[in-house]
Amino acid sequence: METKDLLGRLRQFDAYPKTLEDFRVKTYGGAVVTIVSGILMLILFLSELNYYLSKEVQPELFVDTSRGQKLKINIDIIFPRMPCGYLSIDAMDVSGEQQIDVDHNLFKKRLDLDGNPIDDRLHKEGLGDKSKQFVEAVKKDLDPDRCESCYGAETVDKKCCNTCEEVREAYRKKGWAFNNPDGIEQCDREGWSDKMMSQKNEGCQVMGYLQVNKVAGNFHFAPGKSFQQHHVHVHDLQAFAGQKFNITHKINHLSFGKDYPGIVNPLDGLNVKATEVQMMYQYFVKVVPTTYVKTTGQTLYTNQFSVTKHSKVVSHSSGESGLPGVFFMYELSPMMVKYTEKQRSFMHFLTGVCAIVGGIFTVAGLVDSMVYHSARAIQQKIDLGKAS
Ligand SMILES: *[C@@H]1O[C@H](CO)[C@@H](O)[C@H](O)[C@H]1NC(C)=O
């Protein structure tokens, strides 16, 4: 009697009941478990498939031993309150190489105050007889061997100033202010003040790229004409005496090489509104050389970067020295990151799929039998209660 009872209890632990009756009975509970486990199986299978189809990217880190490459800096920045005529772009590096007022691969596009591009042709018409064609025509009539006055700013090696630009240059070398170009014949002839005035309420978009040596350096966007004086880089702001600049800027794109899949350019889309005039923005950039090897074997040499920024108001009253503008200081990391793209293993995918199908099937079987047996036990209890 007692041993039979014990055996009966032990039988309750059978996870696989195999009576004929059980085999044939189809229950609602079983149907629900089947549907739920089927959906679960599909979802898990799809996620496994998605994982299999994605590429595996393995990063490696080592010391950068590549040499002599150039660094290509892609730039697209908008200055909504800074006229193109005022803005100069310079690049310098620690090797001493300088690119002053670069414009060979960088283009300035004039924008109106709403940020729409200004059509140059329309603008020339508006300028009337002060148009470029006119200036060219005037130049043609002039004697190419002429020697015009520098208005007192002549030096030993430069006695003639034949253009407004040259007068400006001569003034600057003397350290004189160039506030009033009106009395200067060369400038009147070229419509210099008109040119500056007409651009006063404009913005500027700078687009293109810079090619620099792969050493630390900096490049900047600042108002004024830049030049080299006693090995110091100086910006001449005298032409804009007293004028304050709003250095609001929007960085559409800044990168140090080609894009690879998954690259993050931390400055893209950055919109900086200058709360005060005469702001100086400094971006300290750490460039990390990066190699990306695709599954096809194609290798991409590029760079990623991290950046920290700093801004301050430049005014002589507060004693802060500096120049209004946007400055980028970049440094190169000695470590190189190499990403290798790899196809995921098909065997792993197969194993995963088997595990999903088998695992869900087993667990669903357990759940189903548990549901079925507990339902039956309850039913029996109820029947017993009714009988007594
Ligand atoms: C600079 O210009 C922007 C518009 O582009 C404006 O929102 C901002 O207030 C200006 N800053 C100053 C100090 O005038």
CSV table of C-alpha atoms and ligand atoms in Angstrom, one decimal:
chain,number,residue,atom,x,y,z
A,1,MET,CA,0.0,0.0,0.0
A,2,GLU,CA,2.7,2.5,1.1
A,3,THR,CA,5.2,1.6,-1.6
A,4,LYS,CA,2.4,1.9,-4.2
A,5,ASP,CA,1.6,5.4,-3.0
A,6,LEU,CA,5.3,6.4,-3.2
A,7,LEU,CA,5.6,5.0,-6.7
A,8,GLY,CA,2.4,7.0,-7.7
A,9,ARG,CA,4.1,10.2,-6.4
A,10,LEU,CA,7.3,9.4,-8.2
A,11,ARG,CA,5.3,9.1,-11.4
A,12,GLN,CA,4.2,12.6,-11.1
A,13,PHE,CA,7.8,13.7,-11.9
A,14,ASP,CA,7.7,12.1,-15.3
A,15,ALA,CA,8.2,14.9,-17.8
A,16,TYR,CA,7.1,12.8,-20.7
A,17,PRO,CA,3.8,11.1,-20.1
A,18,LYS,CA,3.1,8.7,-22.9
A,19,THR,CA,-0.3,7.2,-22.5
A,20,LEU,CA,-2.4,6.6,-25.5
A,21,GLU,CA,-5.1,8.9,-24.3
A,22,ASP,CA,-2.6,11.8,-23.8
A,23,PHE,CA,-1.1,11.2,-27.2
A,24,ARG,CA,-4.4,11.9,-28.9
A,25,VAL,CA,-5.9,14.6,-26.9
A,26,LYS,CA,-5.6,18.1,-28.4
A,27,THR,CA,-6.3,20.9,-25.9
A,28,TYR,CA,-6.8,24.6,-26.2
A,29,GLY,CA,-3.9,25.1,-23.8
A,30,GLY,CA,-1.7,23.1,-26.1
A,31,ALA,CA,-2.7,25.2,-29.1
A,32,VAL,CA,-1.9,28.4,-27.3
A,33,VAL,CA,1.5,27.1,-26.2
A,34,THR,CA,2.2,26.0,-29.8
A,35,ILE,CA,1.3,29.3,-31.4
A,36,VAL,CA,3.2,31.3,-28.8
A,37,SER,CA,6.3,29.2,-29.1
A,38,GLY,CA,6.0,29.3,-32.9
A,39,ILE,CA,6.0,33.1,-32.9
A,40,LEU,CA,8.9,33.1,-30.4
A,41,MET,CA,10.8,30.8,-32.6
A,42,LEU,CA,10.3,33.0,-35.7
A,43,ILE,CA,11.4,36.1,-33.8
A,44,LEU,CA,14.5,34.4,-32.5
A,45,PHE,CA,15.3,33.0,-35.9
A,46,LEU,CA,15.0,36.4,-37.5
A,47,SER,CA,17.3,38.1,-35.0
A,48,GLU,CA,19.8,35.3,-35.4
A,49,LEU,CA,19.6,35.7,-39.2
A,50,ASN,CA,20.0,39.5,-38.9
A,51,TYR,CA,23.1,39.0,-36.7
A,52,TYR,CA,24.6,36.5,-39.2
A,53,LEU,CA,24.1,38.9,-42.1
A,54,SER,CA,25.7,41.8,-40.3
A,55,LYS,CA,29.5,42.2,-40.6
A,56,GLU,CA,31.8,41.5,-37.7
A,57,VAL,CA,34.2,44.4,-37.2
A,58,GLN,CA,37.4,43.6,-35.2
A,59,PRO,CA,39.3,46.6,-33.9
A,60,GLU,CA,43.1,46.4,-33.3
A,61,LEU,CA,45.3,49.0,-31.9
A,62,PHE,CA,49.0,49.5,-32.7
A,63,VAL,CA,51.6,52.2,-33.1
A,64,ASP,CA,51.1,54.1,-36.3
A,65,THR,CA,54.2,53.4,-38.4
A,66,SER,CA,53.0,54.8,-41.7
A,67,ARG,CA,54.9,57.8,-42.9
A,68,GLY,CA,54.7,60.8,-45.2
A,69,GLN,CA,51.0,60.8,-45.8
A,70,LYS,CA,49.1,63.9,-46.2
A,71,LEU,CA,46.1,64.8,-44.0
A,72,LYS,CA,43.0,65.8,-45.8
A,73,ILE,CA,40.7,68.0,-43.8
A,74,ASN,CA,37.1,68.3,-45.2
A,75,ILE,CA,35.4,71.4,-44.2
A,76,ASP,CA,31.9,72.8,-44.6
A,77,ILE,CA,31.2,75.6,-42.2
A,78,ILE,CA,28.6,78.4,-42.3
A,79,PHE,CA,29.1,81.8,-40.8
A,80,PRO,CA,25.7,83.5,-40.9
A,81,ARG,CA,27.0,86.9,-39.8
A,82,MET,CA,30.5,87.0,-41.3
A,83,PRO,CA,31.0,88.4,-44.8
A,84,CYS,CA,33.2,86.4,-47.1
A,85,GLY,CA,35.2,89.5,-47.9
A,86,TYR,CA,36.3,89.8,-44.3
A,87,LEU,CA,37.0,86.2,-43.6
A,88,SER,CA,40.5,84.8,-44.0
A,89,ILE,CA,41.4,81.1,-43.7
A,90,ASP,CA,44.9,80.1,-42.7
A,91,ALA,CA,46.6,76.8,-41.9
A,92,MET,CA,49.8,76.3,-40.2
A,93,ASP,CA,51.7,73.3,-38.8
A,94,VAL,CA,54.6,72.6,-36.5
A,95,SER,CA,56.8,71.9,-39.5
A,96,GLY,CA,56.6,75.6,-40.2
A,97,GLU,CA,54.6,75.1,-43.4
A,98,GLN,CA,52.0,77.8,-43.8
A,99,GLN,CA,49.1,78.3,-46.0
A,100,ILE,CA,47.9,81.8,-45.6
A,101,ASP,CA,44.5,82.9,-46.9
A,102,VAL,CA,44.0,79.6,-48.6
A,103,ASP,CA,41.6,79.4,-51.4
A,104,HIS,CA,42.8,76.8,-53.9
A,105,ASN,CA,40.6,73.9,-52.6
A,106,LEU,CA,38.4,75.9,-50.3
A,107,PHE,CA,35.5,77.9,-51.7
A,108,LYS,CA,33.6,80.7,-50.1
A,109,LYS,CA,30.0,81.1,-50.9
A,110,ARG,CA,28.3,84.4,-50.1
A,111,LEU,CA,25.0,84.1,-48.2
A,112,ASP,CA,22.4,86.7,-47.4
A,113,LEU,CA,21.3,87.2,-43.8
A,114,ASP,CA,18.6,84.4,-44.2
A,115,GLY,CA,21.3,82.0,-45.2
A,116,ASN,CA,20.4,81.8,-48.9
A,117,PRO,CA,23.2,81.9,-51.4
A,118,ILE,CA,23.8,85.2,-53.2
A,119,ASP,CA,23.9,84.9,-56.9
A,120,ASP,CA,27.1,86.5,-58.0
A,121,ARG,CA,25.8,87.5,-61.4
A,122,LEU,CA,22.9,89.4,-59.9
A,123,HIS,CA,25.2,91.1,-57.5
A,124,LYS,CA,27.5,92.3,-60.2
A,125,GLU,CA,24.7,93.9,-62.0
A,126,GLY,CA,23.6,95.6,-58.8
A,127,LEU,CA,27.1,97.1,-58.4
A,128,GLY,CA,26.8,98.8,-61.8
A,129,ASP,CA,29.9,100.4,-63.1
A,130,LYS,CA,31.9,99.2,-60.1
A,131,SER,CA,31.6,95.7,-61.4
A,132,LYS,CA,34.6,93.5,-61.9
A,133,GLN,CA,34.5,94.0,-65.6
A,134,PHE,CA,34.8,97.7,-65.1
A,135,VAL,CA,37.8,97.2,-62.8
A,136,GLU,CA,39.4,95.0,-65.4
A,137,ALA,CA,38.7,97.6,-68.1
A,138,VAL,CA,40.2,100.4,-65.9
A,139,LYS,CA,43.3,98.3,-65.4
A,140,LYS,CA,43.8,97.8,-69.1
A,141,ASP,CA,43.9,101.5,-69.7
A,142,LEU,CA,46.7,101.9,-67.1
A,143,ASP,CA,50.3,101.8,-67.8
A,144,PRO,CA,51.7,98.4,-66.6
A,145,ASP,CA,55.0,100.1,-65.7
A,146,ARG,CA,53.4,102.8,-63.7
A,147,CYS,CA,54.4,103.7,-60.2
A,148,GLU,CA,51.7,105.1,-58.0
A,149,SER,CA,52.0,106.6,-54.6
A,150,CYS,CA,51.8,104.7,-51.4
A,151,TYR,CA,50.6,107.8,-49.6
A,152,GLY,CA,53.6,108.1,-47.4
A,153,ALA,CA,53.9,104.4,-46.6
A,154,GLU,CA,56.7,103.7,-49.1
A,155,THR,CA,59.6,101.6,-47.9
A,156,VAL,CA,63.0,101.1,-49.4
A,157,ASP,CA,62.1,97.9,-51.2
A,158,LYS,CA,58.6,98.9,-52.1
A,159,LYS,CA,58.2,102.3,-53.6
A,160,CYS,CA,55.1,101.8,-55.7
A,161,CYS,CA,51.5,100.8,-54.7
A,162,ASN,CA,49.5,100.2,-57.9
A,163,THR,CA,46.5,98.7,-56.3
A,164,CYS,CA,44.4,99.3,-53.3
A,165,GLU,CA,45.6,96.0,-51.9
A,166,GLU,CA,49.2,97.2,-52.1
A,167,VAL,CA,48.4,100.4,-50.4
A,168,ARG,CA,46.7,98.4,-47.6
A,169,GLU,CA,49.7,96.1,-47.4
A,170,ALA,CA,52.1,99.1,-47.2
A,171,TYR,CA,50.0,100.7,-44.5
A,172,ARG,CA,49.9,97.5,-42.5
A,173,LYS,CA,53.7,97.1,-42.7
A,174,LYS,CA,54.0,100.6,-41.2
A,175,GLY,CA,51.5,99.8,-38.6
A,176,TRP,CA,49.2,102.5,-39.7
A,177,ALA,CA,45.4,102.3,-39.6
A,178,PHE,CA,43.6,102.0,-42.8
A,179,ASN,CA,40.3,103.4,-41.9
A,180,ASN,CA,39.5,105.7,-44.7
A,181,PRO,CA,40.2,104.5,-48.2
A,182,ASP,CA,38.1,107.3,-49.7
A,183,GLY,CA,41.0,109.7,-50.5
A,184,ILE,CA,43.1,106.9,-52.0
A,185,GLU,CA,42.9,106.9,-55.8
A,186,GLN,CA,43.7,103.2,-56.2
A,187,CYS,CA,40.8,102.2,-53.9
A,188,ASP,CA,38.4,104.7,-55.4
A,189,ARG,CA,39.2,103.3,-58.8
A,190,GLU,CA,38.6,99.7,-57.7
A,191,GLY,CA,35.5,100.5,-55.7
A,192,TRP,CA,37.1,99.1,-52.6
A,193,SER,CA,34.9,100.6,-50.0
A,194,ASP,CA,31.8,99.8,-52.0
A,195,LYS,CA,33.0,96.2,-52.2
A,196,MET,CA,33.4,96.1,-48.4
A,197,MET,CA,30.3,98.0,-47.6
A,198,SER,CA,28.1,96.0,-50.0
A,199,GLN,CA,29.2,92.8,-48.2
A,200,LYS,CA,28.7,94.1,-44.7
A,201,ASN,CA,25.4,92.4,-44.1
A,202,GLU,CA,26.2,89.0,-45.4
A,203,GLY,CA,27.1,85.6,-44.3
A,204,CYS,CA,29.6,83.1,-45.7
A,205,GLN,CA,29.8,79.4,-46.2
A,206,VAL,CA,33.2,77.9,-46.5
A,207,MET,CA,33.4,74.5,-48.3
A,208,GLY,CA,36.1,72.3,-49.6
A,209,TYR,CA,39.2,70.7,-48.2
A,210,LEU,CA,42.7,71.5,-47.0
A,211,GLN,CA,45.6,69.3,-47.6
A,212,VAL,CA,48.2,69.5,-44.8
A,213,ASN,CA,51.2,67.6,-43.5
A,214,LYS,CA,50.5,64.7,-41.2
A,215,VAL,CA,51.9,66.6,-38.2
A,216,ALA,CA,50.2,68.7,-35.5
A,217,GLY,CA,49.0,72.1,-36.6
A,218,ASN,CA,46.1,74.4,-36.7
A,219,PHE,CA,43.8,76.2,-39.1
A,220,HIS,CA,41.5,79.0,-38.4
A,221,PHE,CA,38.8,81.2,-39.8
A,222,ALA,CA,39.1,84.8,-38.6
A,223,PRO,CA,38.3,88.3,-39.9
A,224,GLY,CA,41.1,90.4,-41.2
A,225,LYS,CA,43.9,90.0,-43.6
A,226,SER,CA,46.5,87.6,-42.2
A,227,PHE,CA,50.2,88.0,-42.7
A,228,GLN,CA,53.6,87.1,-41.2
A,229,GLN,CA,55.5,89.6,-39.2
A,230,HIS,CA,58.7,88.7,-37.4
A,231,HIS,CA,57.7,85.0,-37.5
A,232,VAL,CA,54.4,85.8,-35.8
A,233,HIS,CA,51.1,85.3,-37.4
A,234,VAL,CA,49.2,88.5,-37.3
A,235,HIS,CA,45.7,89.4,-38.5
A,236,ASP,CA,45.1,92.9,-39.6
A,237,LEU,CA,41.9,94.2,-38.3
A,238,GLN,CA,42.6,97.8,-38.9
A,239,ALA,CA,40.3,98.0,-41.9
A,240,PHE,CA,37.4,97.2,-39.7
A,241,ALA,CA,38.4,99.7,-37.0
A,242,GLY,CA,36.1,99.3,-34.0
A,243,GLN,CA,33.8,96.8,-35.8
A,244,LYS,CA,32.6,93.9,-33.6
A,245,PHE,CA,32.2,90.5,-35.1
A,246,ASN,CA,29.4,88.0,-34.5
A,247,ILE,CA,31.2,84.6,-34.8
A,248,THR,CA,28.0,82.5,-34.8
A,249,HIS,CA,28.9,79.4,-36.8
A,250,LYS,CA,27.4,76.2,-37.9
A,251,ILE,CA,29.6,73.2,-38.7
A,252,ASN,CA,27.9,71.1,-41.3
A,253,HIS,CA,30.8,68.8,-41.7
A,254,LEU,CA,34.3,68.4,-40.5
A,255,SER,CA,36.4,65.3,-41.0
A,256,PHE,CA,40.0,64.3,-41.5
A,257,GLY,CA,39.7,61.9,-44.3
A,258,LYS,CA,37.3,59.6,-46.0
A,259,ASP,CA,34.2,58.2,-44.2
A,260,TYR,CA,34.1,54.5,-43.3
A,261,PRO,CA,31.0,52.6,-42.3
A,262,GLY,CA,30.1,53.5,-38.7
A,263,ILE,CA,32.3,56.6,-38.5
A,264,VAL,CA,31.2,59.3,-36.0
A,265,ASN,CA,32.2,62.9,-36.8
A,266,PRO,CA,31.6,64.6,-33.4
A,267,LEU,CA,31.3,68.1,-34.8
A,268,ASP,CA,28.9,67.5,-37.7
A,269,GLY,CA,25.7,69.5,-37.3
A,270,LEU,CA,27.1,71.6,-34.4
A,271,ASN,CA,25.3,74.9,-34.2
A,272,VAL,CA,27.0,77.6,-32.1
A,273,LYS,CA,25.2,80.8,-31.4
A,274,ALA,CA,27.4,83.6,-30.3
A,275,THR,CA,25.8,85.2,-27.3
A,276,GLU,CA,28.3,88.1,-27.4
A,277,VAL,CA,30.3,89.8,-30.1
A,278,GLN,CA,34.1,89.2,-30.4
A,279,MET,CA,34.0,85.6,-29.4
A,280,MET,CA,36.9,83.3,-29.9
A,281,TYR,CA,36.1,79.6,-30.3
A,282,GLN,CA,38.9,77.1,-30.0
A,283,TYR,CA,38.5,73.4,-30.9
A,284,PHE,CA,41.2,71.1,-29.7
A,285,VAL,CA,41.1,68.1,-31.9
A,286,LYS,CA,42.9,64.7,-31.4
A,287,VAL,CA,43.1,62.9,-34.7
A,288,VAL,CA,43.3,59.1,-34.5
A,289,PRO,CA,44.7,57.5,-37.7
A,290,THR,CA,42.3,54.7,-38.7
A,291,THR,CA,42.5,51.9,-41.3
A,292,TYR,CA,39.4,50.1,-42.4
A,293,VAL,CA,39.7,46.8,-44.2
A,294,LYS,CA,36.5,45.6,-46.0
A,295,THR,CA,35.6,42.0,-46.6
A,296,THR,CA,36.5,42.5,-50.2
A,297,GLY,CA,40.1,43.3,-49.1
A,298,GLN,CA,39.8,47.0,-50.0
A,299,THR,CA,41.7,49.1,-47.5
A,300,LEU,CA,40.7,52.6,-46.5
A,301,TYR,CA,43.2,54.9,-44.8
A,302,THR,CA,41.4,57.6,-42.9
A,303,ASN,CA,41.1,59.3,-39.5
A,304,GLN,CA,38.7,59.7,-36.8
A,305,PHE,CA,38.9,62.3,-34.1
A,306,SER,CA,37.8,63.5,-30.7
A,307,VAL,CA,37.3,67.1,-29.8
A,308,THR,CA,37.1,69.4,-26.8
A,309,LYS,CA,36.2,73.0,-27.1
A,310,HIS,CA,36.7,76.3,-25.4
A,311,SER,CA,35.3,79.7,-26.0
A,312,LYS,CA,36.0,83.2,-24.6
A,313,VAL,CA,35.2,86.8,-25.3
A,314,VAL,CA,38.1,88.7,-26.7
A,315,SER,CA,38.1,92.3,-25.6
A,316,HIS,CA,40.9,94.5,-24.5
A,317,SER,CA,38.9,95.9,-21.7
A,318,SER,CA,38.6,92.6,-19.9
A,319,GLY,CA,42.3,91.9,-20.7
A,320,GLU,CA,41.6,88.7,-22.7
A,321,SER,CA,44.0,88.6,-25.6
A,322,GLY,CA,43.3,86.7,-28.8
A,323,LEU,CA,41.4,87.1,-32.0
A,324,PRO,CA,37.7,86.7,-32.7
A,325,GLY,CA,37.2,83.7,-34.9
A,326,VAL,CA,37.1,79.9,-35.0
A,327,PHE,CA,40.3,78.1,-34.4
A,328,PHE,CA,41.0,74.4,-34.8
A,329,MET,CA,44.1,72.9,-33.1
A,330,TYR,CA,44.8,69.4,-34.2
A,331,GLU,CA,47.2,66.8,-32.9
A,332,LEU,CA,47.9,63.3,-34.1
A,333,SER,CA,47.7,60.3,-32.0
A,334,PRO,CA,50.6,57.9,-32.2
A,335,MET,CA,48.3,55.0,-32.0
A,336,MET,CA,46.5,53.7,-35.0
A,337,VAL,CA,43.2,51.8,-35.0
A,338,LYS,CA,42.6,49.1,-37.6
A,339,TYR,CA,39.1,47.8,-38.2
A,340,THR,CA,38.8,44.5,-40.0
A,341,GLU,CA,35.4,43.6,-41.4
A,342,LYS,CA,34.7,39.9,-41.3
A,343,GLN,CA,31.9,37.6,-42.5
A,344,ARG,CA,30.2,35.8,-39.6
A,345,SER,CA,30.7,32.0,-39.4
A,346,PHE,CA,27.9,30.0,-41.1
A,347,MET,CA,28.5,27.1,-38.7
A,348,HIS,CA,27.8,29.4,-35.8
A,349,PHE,CA,24.6,30.5,-37.5
A,350,LEU,CA,23.5,26.9,-38.0
A,351,THR,CA,24.2,26.0,-34.4
A,352,GLY,CA,22.3,29.0,-33.3
A,353,VAL,CA,19.3,28.0,-35.3
A,354,CYS,CA,19.3,24.4,-34.0
A,355,ALA,CA,19.5,25.7,-30.5
A,356,ILE,CA,16.5,28.0,-31.0
A,357,VAL,CA,14.3,25.3,-32.6
A,358,GLY,CA,15.3,22.5,-30.2
A,359,GLY,CA,15.3,24.7,-27.1
A,360,ILE,CA,11.9,26.3,-27.7
A,361,PHE,CA,10.4,22.9,-28.7
A,362,THR,CA,11.5,21.3,-25.4
A,363,VAL,CA,10.6,24.2,-23.2
A,364,ALA,CA,7.2,24.5,-24.9
A,365,GLY,CA,6.6,20.7,-24.3
A,366,LEU,CA,7.3,21.2,-20.6
A,367,VAL,CA,5.0,24.1,-20.3
A,368,ASP,CA,2.3,22.4,-22.2
A,369,SER,CA,2.4,19.2,-20.1
A,370,MET,CA,2.4,21.3,-16.9
A,371,VAL,CA,-0.6,23.2,-18.0
A,372,TYR,CA,-2.4,20.1,-19.1
A,373,HIS,CA,-1.7,18.1,-15.9
A,374,SER,CA,-2.6,20.8,-13.5
A,375,ALA,CA,-5.8,21.5,-15.3
A,376,ARG,CA,-6.7,17.8,-15.1
A,377,ALA,CA,-5.8,17.6,-11.4
A,378,ILE,CA,-8.1,20.6,-10.7
A,379,GLN,CA,-10.8,19.0,-12.7
A,380,GLN,CA,-10.5,15.8,-10.7
A,381,LYS,CA,-10.7,17.6,-7.4
A,382,ILE,CA,-13.8,19.4,-8.5
A,383,ASP,CA,-15.4,16.1,-9.7
A,384,LEU,CA,-14.5,14.5,-6.3
A,385,GLY,CA,-16.2,17.4,-4.4
A,386,LYS,CA,-19.3,17.1,-6.4
A,387,ALA,CA,-19.6,13.3,-5.8
A,388,SER,CA,-19.3,13.6,-2.0
B,1,LIG,C1,24.7,86.7,-33.8
B,1,LIG,O1,23.9,86.3,-34.8
B,1,LIG,C2,22.9,85.4,-34.5
B,1,LIG,C3,22.1,85.0,-35.7
B,1,LIG,O2,22.8,84.3,-36.7
B,1,LIG,C4,22.0,85.9,-33.4
B,1,LIG,O3,21.1,84.9,-33.0
B,1,LIG,C5,22.9,86.3,-32.2
B,1,LIG,O4,22.0,86.9,-31.2
B,1,LIG,C6,23.9,87.3,-32.7
B,1,LIG,N1,24.8,87.6,-31.5
B,1,LIG,C7,25.0,88.9,-31.1
B,1,LIG,C8,25.9,89.0,-29.9
B,1,LIG,O5,24.6,89.8,-31.7
